[in-house]
Tab-separated table of C-alpha atoms in Angstrom:
chain	number	residue	atom	x	y	z
J	1	MET	CA	-84.134	-59.802	-52.968
J	2	MET	CA	-87.834	-60.076	-53.845
J	3	LEU	CA	-87.284	-57.921	-56.924
J	4	ARG	CA	-84.451	-60.182	-58.070
J	5	LYS	CA	-86.623	-63.294	-57.623
J	6	GLY	CA	-89.336	-61.557	-59.605
J	7	PHE	CA	-86.930	-60.917	-62.468
J	8	ILE	CA	-85.797	-64.562	-62.404
J	9	LEU	CA	-89.365	-65.883	-62.461
J	10	ALA	CA	-90.255	-63.487	-65.251
J	11	ALA	CA	-87.244	-64.638	-67.255
J	12	ILE	CA	-88.189	-68.305	-66.783
J	13	LEU	CA	-91.772	-67.585	-67.807
J	14	PHE	CA	-90.618	-65.631	-70.870
J	15	HIS	CA	-88.302	-68.474	-71.911
J	16	THR	CA	-91.077	-71.037	-71.473
J	17	LEU	CA	-93.520	-68.988	-73.552
J	18	PHE	CA	-90.834	-68.395	-76.191
J	19	VAL	CA	-90.116	-72.118	-76.535
J	20	TYR	CA	-93.842	-72.856	-76.680
J	21	ALA	CA	-94.372	-70.218	-79.376
J	22	GLN	CA	-91.418	-71.498	-81.376
J	23	SER	CA	-92.676	-75.076	-81.319
J	24	GLY	CA	-96.241	-74.184	-82.335
J	25	ALA	CA	-99.678	-74.349	-80.752
J	26	LEU	CA	-101.940	-77.306	-80.121
J	27	GLN	CA	-102.835	-79.297	-83.235
J	28	THR	CA	-105.919	-81.417	-83.856
J	29	PHE	CA	-106.278	-84.440	-86.132
J	30	THR	CA	-109.276	-86.652	-86.850
J	31	LEU	CA	-108.968	-89.931	-88.746
J	32	ASP	CA	-111.673	-90.164	-91.410
J	33	ARG	CA	-111.522	-93.917	-91.916
J	34	PRO	CA	-110.477	-95.996	-88.915
J	35	TYR	CA	-109.332	-99.525	-89.686
J	36	PRO	CA	-110.338	-102.749	-87.926
J	37	VAL	CA	-107.888	-104.573	-85.684
J	38	GLU	CA	-107.977	-108.306	-85.034
J	39	ARG	CA	-107.055	-109.989	-81.780
J	40	LEU	CA	-104.397	-112.538	-82.715
J	41	GLN	CA	-103.628	-115.829	-81.020
J	42	PRO	CA	-99.826	-115.916	-80.558
J	43	PRO	CA	-97.861	-118.988	-81.679
J	44	LYS	CA	-97.576	-121.586	-78.913
J	45	GLY	CA	-94.216	-123.090	-79.907
J	46	LYS	CA	-90.819	-122.020	-78.600
J	47	LYS	CA	-88.660	-122.556	-81.680
J	48	ILE	CA	-87.325	-119.355	-83.274
J	49	ARG	CA	-86.262	-119.698	-86.901
J	50	ASN	CA	-86.796	-116.088	-87.982
J	51	VAL	CA	-86.666	-112.632	-86.390
J	52	ILE	CA	-88.284	-109.533	-87.856
J	53	LEU	CA	-87.135	-106.272	-86.259
J	54	MET	CA	-89.481	-103.359	-86.947
J	55	ILE	CA	-88.274	-99.816	-86.248
J	56	GLY	CA	-90.586	-96.826	-86.043
J	57	ASP	CA	-88.135	-93.986	-86.631
J	58	GLY	CA	-88.711	-91.345	-83.950
J	59	MET	CA	-91.662	-93.232	-82.433
J	60	SER	CA	-92.510	-92.783	-78.749
J	61	LEU	CA	-95.332	-93.841	-76.451
J	62	MET	CA	-97.010	-90.509	-77.221
J	63	HIS	CA	-97.024	-91.245	-80.956
J	64	ILE	CA	-98.610	-94.598	-80.165
J	65	GLN	CA	-101.193	-93.107	-77.786
J	66	ALA	CA	-102.140	-90.489	-80.372
J	67	ALA	CA	-102.493	-93.143	-83.104
J	68	TRP	CA	-104.510	-95.365	-80.761
J	69	THR	CA	-106.830	-92.450	-80.069
J	70	VAL	CA	-107.516	-91.552	-83.699
J	71	ASN	CA	-108.141	-95.211	-84.593
J	72	HIS	CA	-110.905	-95.272	-81.955
J	73	GLY	CA	-108.884	-97.099	-79.315
J	74	HIS	CA	-107.436	-99.947	-81.374
J	75	LEU	CA	-103.965	-100.767	-82.730
J	76	TRP	CA	-102.370	-103.936	-84.062
J	77	LEU	CA	-99.536	-103.210	-81.619
J	78	GLU	CA	-101.856	-104.233	-78.810
J	79	ASN	CA	-101.297	-107.846	-79.841
J	80	ALA	CA	-97.756	-107.665	-78.462
J	81	GLN	CA	-97.186	-110.215	-75.713
J	82	ALA	CA	-94.373	-108.321	-74.022
J	83	THR	CA	-93.479	-104.676	-73.544
J	84	GLY	CA	-90.214	-103.076	-72.469
J	85	LEU	CA	-88.514	-99.689	-72.408
J	86	SER	CA	-85.250	-98.713	-74.050
J	87	MET	CA	-82.692	-96.002	-73.259
J	88	THR	CA	-81.039	-94.491	-76.341
J	89	PRO	CA	-78.053	-92.151	-75.604
J	90	ALA	CA	-75.087	-91.994	-77.992
J	91	THR	CA	-71.510	-92.238	-76.727
J	92	ASN	CA	-70.950	-88.500	-77.046
J	93	ARG	CA	-74.472	-87.074	-76.655
J	94	LEU	CA	-77.423	-87.667	-74.383
J	95	ILE	CA	-79.794	-87.139	-77.318
J	96	THR	CA	-79.081	-89.611	-80.098
J	97	ASP	CA	-79.936	-89.731	-83.792
J	98	SER	CA	-80.904	-92.547	-86.170
J	99	GLY	CA	-77.253	-93.167	-86.980
J	100	SER	CA	-76.093	-93.856	-83.455
J	101	GLY	CA	-79.406	-95.213	-82.135
J	102	GLY	CA	-79.934	-97.487	-85.122
J	103	THR	CA	-76.338	-98.726	-84.988
J	104	SER	CA	-76.910	-99.843	-81.394
J	105	LEU	CA	-79.937	-101.876	-82.514
J	106	ALA	CA	-78.109	-103.262	-85.539
J	107	THR	CA	-74.729	-104.104	-83.984
J	108	GLY	CA	-75.081	-104.190	-80.198
J	109	TYR	CA	-72.595	-101.377	-79.604
J	110	LYS	CA	-72.877	-97.721	-78.712
J	111	THR	CA	-71.396	-95.246	-81.136
J	112	ALA	CA	-71.053	-91.537	-81.771
J	113	TYR	CA	-73.788	-89.205	-82.931
J	114	HIS	CA	-74.179	-89.330	-86.745
J	115	ALA	CA	-72.099	-92.520	-87.097
J	116	VAL	CA	-73.607	-95.462	-88.992
J	117	GLY	CA	-72.453	-99.074	-88.654
J	118	VAL	CA	-69.134	-98.142	-87.043
J	119	ASP	CA	-67.718	-97.680	-83.550
J	120	PRO	CA	-66.717	-94.177	-82.292
J	121	ALA	CA	-63.293	-94.573	-83.916
J	122	GLY	CA	-64.779	-95.454	-87.302
J	123	LYS	CA	-64.134	-99.209	-87.184
J	124	PRO	CA	-66.855	-101.133	-89.093
J	125	LEU	CA	-69.190	-103.193	-86.918
J	126	LYS	CA	-70.958	-106.396	-87.961
J	127	SER	CA	-74.734	-106.110	-87.985
J	128	LEU	CA	-77.539	-108.619	-87.563
J	129	VAL	CA	-77.586	-108.863	-91.359
J	130	ASP	CA	-73.946	-109.992	-91.356
J	131	TYR	CA	-74.394	-112.443	-88.484
J	132	ALA	CA	-77.493	-113.973	-90.062
J	133	LYS	CA	-75.681	-114.517	-93.347
J	134	GLU	CA	-72.667	-116.055	-91.602
J	135	ALA	CA	-75.042	-118.514	-89.904
J	136	GLY	CA	-76.473	-119.581	-93.256
J	137	LYS	CA	-79.690	-117.624	-92.897
J	138	SER	CA	-81.080	-115.043	-95.303
J	139	ALA	CA	-81.347	-111.334	-94.517
J	140	GLY	CA	-83.265	-108.349	-95.806
J	141	ILE	CA	-84.453	-104.803	-95.179
J	142	ALA	CA	-87.500	-102.803	-96.271
J	143	VAL	CA	-87.881	-99.069	-95.602
J	144	THR	CA	-89.956	-96.103	-96.744
J	145	CYS	CA	-86.999	-93.703	-96.865
J	146	ARG	CA	-84.054	-93.319	-99.240
J	147	LEU	CA	-81.614	-96.168	-98.748
J	148	TRP	CA	-78.784	-93.786	-97.916
J	149	ASP	CA	-80.696	-92.615	-94.838
J	150	ALA	CA	-79.266	-93.567	-91.459
J	151	THR	CA	-81.366	-96.551	-90.371
J	152	PRO	CA	-80.935	-98.786	-93.445
J	153	CYS	CA	-77.253	-97.825	-93.526
J	154	ASP	CA	-76.864	-98.925	-89.895
J	155	PHE	CA	-77.499	-102.492	-91.078
J	156	ILE	CA	-75.730	-102.608	-94.462
J	157	SER	CA	-73.161	-99.792	-94.602
J	158	HIS	CA	-70.386	-98.152	-92.581
J	159	ASN	CA	-69.329	-94.520	-92.111
J	160	LEU	CA	-68.563	-92.097	-89.293
J	161	ASP	CA	-70.744	-89.492	-90.994
J	162	ARG	CA	-74.298	-90.303	-92.068
J	163	ASP	CA	-74.202	-87.312	-94.414
J	164	LYS	CA	-71.647	-88.988	-96.707
J	165	GLU	CA	-74.559	-90.154	-98.822
J	166	GLN	CA	-72.836	-91.303	-101.997
J	167	ASP	CA	-70.125	-93.095	-99.993
J	168	LEU	CA	-72.779	-94.912	-97.959
J	169	VAL	CA	-74.557	-96.185	-101.070
J	170	ALA	CA	-71.270	-97.359	-102.587
J	171	GLU	CA	-70.442	-99.176	-99.349
J	172	MET	CA	-73.793	-100.923	-99.017
J	173	ILE	CA	-73.445	-102.892	-102.242
J	174	ASN	CA	-70.716	-104.884	-100.469
J	175	SER	CA	-73.185	-106.123	-97.863
J	176	PRO	CA	-74.243	-109.802	-98.147
J	177	VAL	CA	-77.912	-108.781	-97.728
J	178	ASP	CA	-80.390	-110.730	-99.893
J	179	PHE	CA	-83.395	-108.413	-100.129
J	180	VAL	CA	-83.485	-104.614	-100.129
J	181	PHE	CA	-86.508	-102.397	-100.707
J	182	GLY	CA	-86.542	-98.607	-100.426
J	183	GLY	CA	-86.068	-95.314	-102.202
J	184	GLY	CA	-82.860	-93.593	-103.228
J	185	ALA	CA	-82.214	-94.577	-106.856
J	186	LYS	CA	-80.604	-91.162	-107.324
J	187	TYR	CA	-77.246	-92.096	-105.811
J	188	PHE	CA	-77.095	-95.539	-107.380
J	189	GLU	CA	-76.657	-94.052	-110.840
J	190	LYS	CA	-76.375	-90.244	-110.714
J	191	ARG	CA	-73.043	-90.133	-108.965
J	192	ASP	CA	-70.014	-87.866	-108.838
J	193	ASP	CA	-67.749	-90.871	-109.535
J	194	ASN	CA	-69.840	-91.877	-112.598
J	195	ARG	CA	-70.346	-95.405	-111.265
J	196	ASN	CA	-73.614	-97.192	-111.976
J	197	LEU	CA	-74.214	-99.207	-108.828
J	198	PHE	CA	-77.298	-100.911	-110.262
J	199	LYS	CA	-75.113	-102.487	-112.952
J	200	GLU	CA	-72.545	-103.452	-110.321
J	201	LEU	CA	-75.274	-105.138	-108.275
J	202	GLN	CA	-76.413	-107.070	-111.343
J	203	ARG	CA	-72.859	-108.309	-111.840
J	204	LYS	CA	-72.949	-109.489	-108.216
J	205	GLY	CA	-75.995	-111.621	-108.979
J	206	TYR	CA	-78.804	-109.296	-107.843
J	207	HIS	CA	-82.011	-108.732	-109.727
J	208	VAL	CA	-82.554	-104.963	-109.799
J	209	SER	CA	-86.208	-103.914	-109.833
J	210	ARG	CA	-86.947	-100.301	-110.674
J	211	SER	CA	-90.647	-100.734	-109.920
J	212	PHE	CA	-92.622	-102.596	-107.291
J	213	GLU	CA	-94.636	-104.243	-110.072
J	214	ASP	CA	-91.471	-105.811	-111.457
J	215	LEU	CA	-90.588	-107.120	-107.999
J	216	GLN	CA	-94.055	-108.616	-107.537
J	217	GLN	CA	-94.415	-110.149	-110.968
J	218	ASN	CA	-90.913	-111.150	-112.035
J	219	VAL	CA	-88.940	-112.046	-108.912
J	220	LYS	CA	-89.665	-115.515	-107.557
J	221	SER	CA	-86.361	-116.258	-105.829
J	222	GLY	CA	-82.795	-115.053	-105.445
J	223	LYS	CA	-81.235	-111.775	-104.366
J	224	VAL	CA	-82.904	-108.474	-105.203
J	225	TYR	CA	-82.631	-104.711	-104.813
J	226	CYS	CA	-85.956	-102.991	-105.445
J	227	VAL	CA	-85.464	-99.224	-105.653
J	228	PRO	CA	-88.510	-97.705	-107.384
J	229	PHE	CA	-88.089	-94.086	-106.251
J	230	ASP	CA	-85.442	-91.437	-106.798
J	231	VAL	CA	-85.445	-90.356	-103.153
J	232	ASP	CA	-88.074	-91.350	-100.537
J	233	THR	CA	-91.225	-93.369	-101.159
J	234	PRO	CA	-94.412	-91.302	-101.779
J	235	LEU	CA	-96.635	-89.993	-98.988
J	236	PRO	CA	-98.885	-92.568	-97.266
J	237	ASP	CA	-102.044	-91.392	-99.080
J	238	GLU	CA	-100.259	-92.046	-102.386
J	239	ARG	CA	-98.342	-95.234	-101.620
J	240	GLY	CA	-101.129	-97.029	-99.734
J	241	ASP	CA	-99.978	-100.250	-98.072
J	242	LEU	CA	-96.722	-100.386	-100.052
J	243	LEU	CA	-94.528	-100.985	-96.981
J	244	ALA	CA	-96.641	-103.974	-95.954
J	245	ARG	CA	-96.687	-105.430	-99.480
J	246	ALA	CA	-92.954	-104.917	-99.995
J	247	SER	CA	-92.180	-106.442	-96.597
J	248	LEU	CA	-94.333	-109.496	-97.243
J	249	LYS	CA	-92.731	-109.953	-100.658
J	250	GLY	CA	-89.325	-109.832	-99.022
J	251	ILE	CA	-90.428	-112.330	-96.394
J	252	SER	CA	-91.695	-114.706	-99.086
J	253	LEU	CA	-88.254	-114.650	-100.728
J	254	LEU	CA	-86.206	-114.873	-97.526
J	255	ASN	CA	-88.379	-117.659	-96.118
J	256	GLN	CA	-87.315	-119.968	-98.936
J	257	ASN	CA	-84.170	-120.542	-96.887
J	258	LYS	CA	-84.908	-123.502	-94.617
J	259	LYS	CA	-82.443	-122.147	-92.048
J	260	GLY	CA	-84.544	-119.007	-91.610
J	261	PHE	CA	-83.954	-115.292	-91.904
J	262	PHE	CA	-83.512	-111.917	-90.241
J	263	MET	CA	-85.352	-108.879	-91.574
J	264	MET	CA	-85.442	-105.206	-90.592
J	265	ILE	CA	-88.531	-103.190	-91.540
J	266	GLU	CA	-88.620	-99.439	-90.907
J	267	GLY	CA	-91.472	-96.975	-90.791
J	268	SER	CA	-89.023	-94.271	-91.774
J	269	GLN	CA	-90.994	-91.097	-92.306
J	270	LEU	CA	-92.518	-90.875	-88.830
J	271	ASP	CA	-89.273	-89.088	-88.024
J	272	ASP	CA	-89.705	-86.537	-90.829
J	273	TYR	CA	-93.122	-85.390	-89.666
J	274	GLY	CA	-91.948	-85.247	-86.080
J	275	HIS	CA	-89.243	-82.845	-87.270
J	276	PHE	CA	-91.798	-80.899	-89.320
J	277	ASN	CA	-94.277	-80.841	-86.393
J	278	GLN	CA	-97.044	-82.022	-88.724
J	279	LEU	CA	-99.496	-83.999	-86.605
J	280	ASP	CA	-101.705	-85.108	-89.514
J	281	MET	CA	-98.854	-86.626	-91.525
J	282	LEU	CA	-97.232	-88.079	-88.413
J	283	MET	CA	-100.458	-89.893	-87.588
J	284	LYS	CA	-100.801	-91.233	-91.144
J	285	GLU	CA	-97.233	-92.568	-91.061
J	286	THR	CA	-97.697	-94.089	-87.596
J	287	LEU	CA	-100.943	-95.776	-88.628
J	288	ASP	CA	-99.322	-97.082	-91.822
J	289	PHE	CA	-96.573	-98.575	-89.668
J	290	ASP	CA	-99.134	-100.120	-87.310
J	291	GLN	CA	-101.027	-101.703	-90.199
J	292	THR	CA	-97.738	-103.089	-91.506
J	293	ILE	CA	-97.136	-104.516	-88.020
J	294	GLY	CA	-100.540	-106.181	-88.279
J	295	LYS	CA	-99.679	-107.854	-91.589
J	296	ILE	CA	-96.341	-109.048	-90.209
J	297	MET	CA	-97.936	-110.403	-87.029
J	298	GLN	CA	-100.583	-112.251	-89.065
J	299	TRP	CA	-97.814	-113.850	-91.121
J	300	ALA	CA	-95.906	-114.750	-87.939
J	301	VAL	CA	-98.993	-116.479	-86.506
J	302	LYS	CA	-99.228	-118.715	-89.568
J	303	ASP	CA	-95.491	-119.410	-89.558
J	304	GLY	CA	-95.286	-120.206	-85.839
J	305	GLU	CA	-91.494	-119.847	-85.603
J	306	THR	CA	-91.049	-116.103	-86.044
J	307	LEU	CA	-90.309	-113.513	-83.361
J	308	VAL	CA	-91.424	-109.963	-84.159
J	309	VAL	CA	-89.743	-107.132	-82.237
J	310	ILE	CA	-90.985	-103.542	-82.607
J	311	THR	CA	-89.120	-100.535	-81.229
J	312	ALA	CA	-87.751	-97.078	-82.068
J	313	ASP	CA	-84.287	-95.602	-82.427
J	314	HIS	CA	-85.233	-92.377	-80.581
J	315	GLU	CA	-88.124	-89.921	-80.164
J	316	THR	CA	-88.696	-86.968	-82.473
J	317	GLY	CA	-90.741	-83.844	-81.877
J	318	GLY	CA	-91.397	-84.028	-78.155
J	319	LEU	CA	-95.031	-84.933	-78.818
J	320	THR	CA	-97.553	-84.823	-75.979
J	321	VAL	CA	-101.256	-85.656	-76.113
J	322	HIS	CA	-103.461	-82.952	-74.574
J	323	GLY	CA	-106.927	-84.293	-75.358
J	324	GLY	CA	-109.188	-85.883	-77.908
J	325	ASP	CA	-112.185	-88.146	-78.370
J	326	LEU	CA	-112.129	-91.894	-78.976
J	327	LYS	CA	-115.642	-91.850	-80.421
J	328	THR	CA	-114.766	-89.392	-83.159
J	329	GLY	CA	-111.146	-90.484	-83.597
J	330	THR	CA	-109.839	-87.040	-82.713
J	331	VAL	CA	-106.579	-86.234	-80.943
J	332	ILE	CA	-105.252	-82.894	-79.689
J	333	ALA	CA	-101.479	-82.784	-79.354
J	334	HIS	CA	-98.498	-80.478	-79.097
J	335	PHE	CA	-94.871	-80.646	-80.225
J	336	SER	CA	-92.255	-79.216	-77.865
J	337	THR	CA	-89.395	-79.249	-80.383
J	338	LYS	CA	-88.490	-79.886	-84.005
J	339	GLU	CA	-85.525	-82.003	-82.933
J	340	HIS	CA	-84.979	-85.378	-81.272
J	341	THR	CA	-85.521	-85.816	-77.539
J	342	GLY	CA	-84.095	-88.165	-74.938
J	343	THR	CA	-87.464	-89.748	-74.208
J	344	ILE	CA	-87.269	-93.454	-73.395
J	345	VAL	CA	-88.787	-95.458	-76.266
J	346	PRO	CA	-90.946	-98.597	-76.114
J	347	ILE	CA	-90.157	-102.157	-77.160
J	348	TYR	CA	-92.884	-104.633	-78.137
J	349	ALA	CA	-92.459	-108.320	-78.877
J	350	PHE	CA	-94.740	-110.969	-80.387
J	351	GLY	CA	-94.061	-114.660	-80.877
J	352	PRO	CA	-91.624	-117.149	-79.359
J	353	GLY	CA	-89.006	-115.491	-77.159
J	354	SER	CA	-91.086	-112.357	-76.620
J	355	GLU	CA	-90.753	-112.694	-72.835
J	356	GLN	CA	-87.100	-111.641	-73.203
J	357	PHE	CA	-88.086	-108.064	-74.065
J	358	THR	CA	-89.638	-106.836	-70.826
J	359	GLY	CA	-88.375	-104.234	-68.379
J	360	PHE	CA	-85.804	-101.457	-68.760
J	361	MET	CA	-82.864	-102.037	-71.087
J	362	ASP	CA	-80.267	-100.221	-73.126
J	363	ASN	CA	-80.929	-100.202	-76.871
J	364	THR	CA	-77.821	-102.357	-77.409
J	365	GLU	CA	-79.524	-105.186	-75.490
J	366	VAL	CA	-82.121	-105.563	-78.255
J	367	PHE	CA	-79.315	-106.713	-80.565
J	368	TRP	CA	-77.827	-109.182	-78.086
J	369	LYS	CA	-81.194	-110.711	-77.261
J	370	ILE	CA	-82.033	-111.201	-80.955
J	371	LYS	CA	-78.583	-112.622	-81.673
J	372	LYS	CA	-78.903	-115.120	-78.822
J	373	LEU	CA	-82.440	-116.177	-79.707
J	374	LEU	CA	-81.542	-116.676	-83.396
J	375	LYS	CA	-78.362	-118.542	-82.374
J	376	ILE	CA	-76.257	-116.567	-84.826
């Protein structure tokens, strides 16, 4: 009996060491140039005219703790007035993906793994973009990934399979969305069906910007698709604060509507570097997202009638923090997997209505709370 128990314990230990070896050893990252963070005074009013939903793809509390550590104990996220926790399972899997998890945030309904903007049977679901437009508001999205990736498609496209990339792009041009920024020009014009979706968007009344400079300089109003990159946006060291600038440009256009707007902003590539188990790049993406949050919160303070909600669709990488030093901006961390995990993800809220986002909730509840607060 003792021999058998010994074999079992040895097998468990071997499996544990194997998983650890497969997922890599401890990694260390030090941020060379920490950025300052301002303590913001939240708006005092209760009126909600706009909602900005910000999604850190694959972002967990561990990602946030690691980023907080390397920025010497400061993040713009700390300005959030309310904090909650969200459960993320899909209908057919405990561990979700950005298709199912993002669809729950976008539409208020659970769906199957890999599905985008549809229920488990494939029926299209209306998103916050659709509801905002029906209510006379404007709507937009800004992401750092290709537009055919799951999260943007959750809001402006429909398909049971997120891998049907060309179909998803063709579907999204039927969305009533007003402002779109992201990568993915490839499948707007280099298509198997020989369609040029940029030309089709122009016929629908959209200005199509193939560079961010054109968007900044030549677009003052109206509907726009800005797709400057063939696939994803460049790495954070190359693109700088592009997500923040693109988001603020979108806000300036959407805010011309006196009835208000809904906007989704995604820090998309956090997920990629969680999958790749690259701590340095994951931290750069997370910090870029946090600085974008700061710019959005600063705008919301001036506006006074905007609710900002920040959350994630799931966790990626099974990141844990093992040590570090706040004084040097150094973190020591480990990834337990190159896949998604079932870790509960955080919700942060800033502005009027933020008190609604405390406690435990299903990810679908984020949608219903936003819908109710926007009265759409």
